Phi, psi and omega in degrees: 000136182292145174252144179239133181240145177283139168244138178254127177255108187258115182298136178236128184301335186257329190226031178086254184222145166263145183241130175226150176241109186303331181279343181229093182303336181281351179271118176208140179202190175206161178204156181274329180236165177298320180298316178296322178299319179302313180296315182294320179295317179297318180294316180296319178295317180299316179296320180292316179297321177298317178296319176300316181296315180299324180275000183057035179265129181292146177286144177290155173289136180297139177276163176278174183299315181296320178293321177299315178299316181299315181296319180293316178300319179296316180299315180296320179296317179296324180275355183055048180244140178243131178294144181275008181179193181290134178282131178262140178241132182224135174282133180240128179287135175280137178291160178297141178240023180289111182263016180295124177296141180235130179281133179230164173249131186223131178252119176219164180300142182303319181295324178293317179297318178298320178295317178299313181298320180294315180293322178296316180298316179297331181270358182071030182242163171278165176302313181298315180297319179296315181294322178294316179295321179295319178296318180292321178294319178298316180296322183295334181272357179255114181301136175081000180255155179206128176282000000 
């Protein structure tokens, strides 16, 4: 079942919005518009959830809206920062972190497969591991995309 976490979009008089996720103190970003904030919050949450999965660290249980507000107010007070307007709260879906390997059938040119196998062997990886790492590396260089 999908988990949804609150992101707080805090208006800043100079640069649009600062973005924080009360359940993940390490998530912080910024955006000029609410739409950009939605994208940035989703991307920051996805990267954080991926890091938790790699570290086999369990995800925190999502807090409710009132708790999210309390945490953000506390954070702002500690930083001695005042919002330039009303703070917006938006639920952001956490991406799946199921790392269970799944067998697939894939058709590619024989020469491409030979190249993959050679590179995987030189890297000390399996074909599957190499292809998964290549897909993740490709995905990481494309803004707004996530494997």
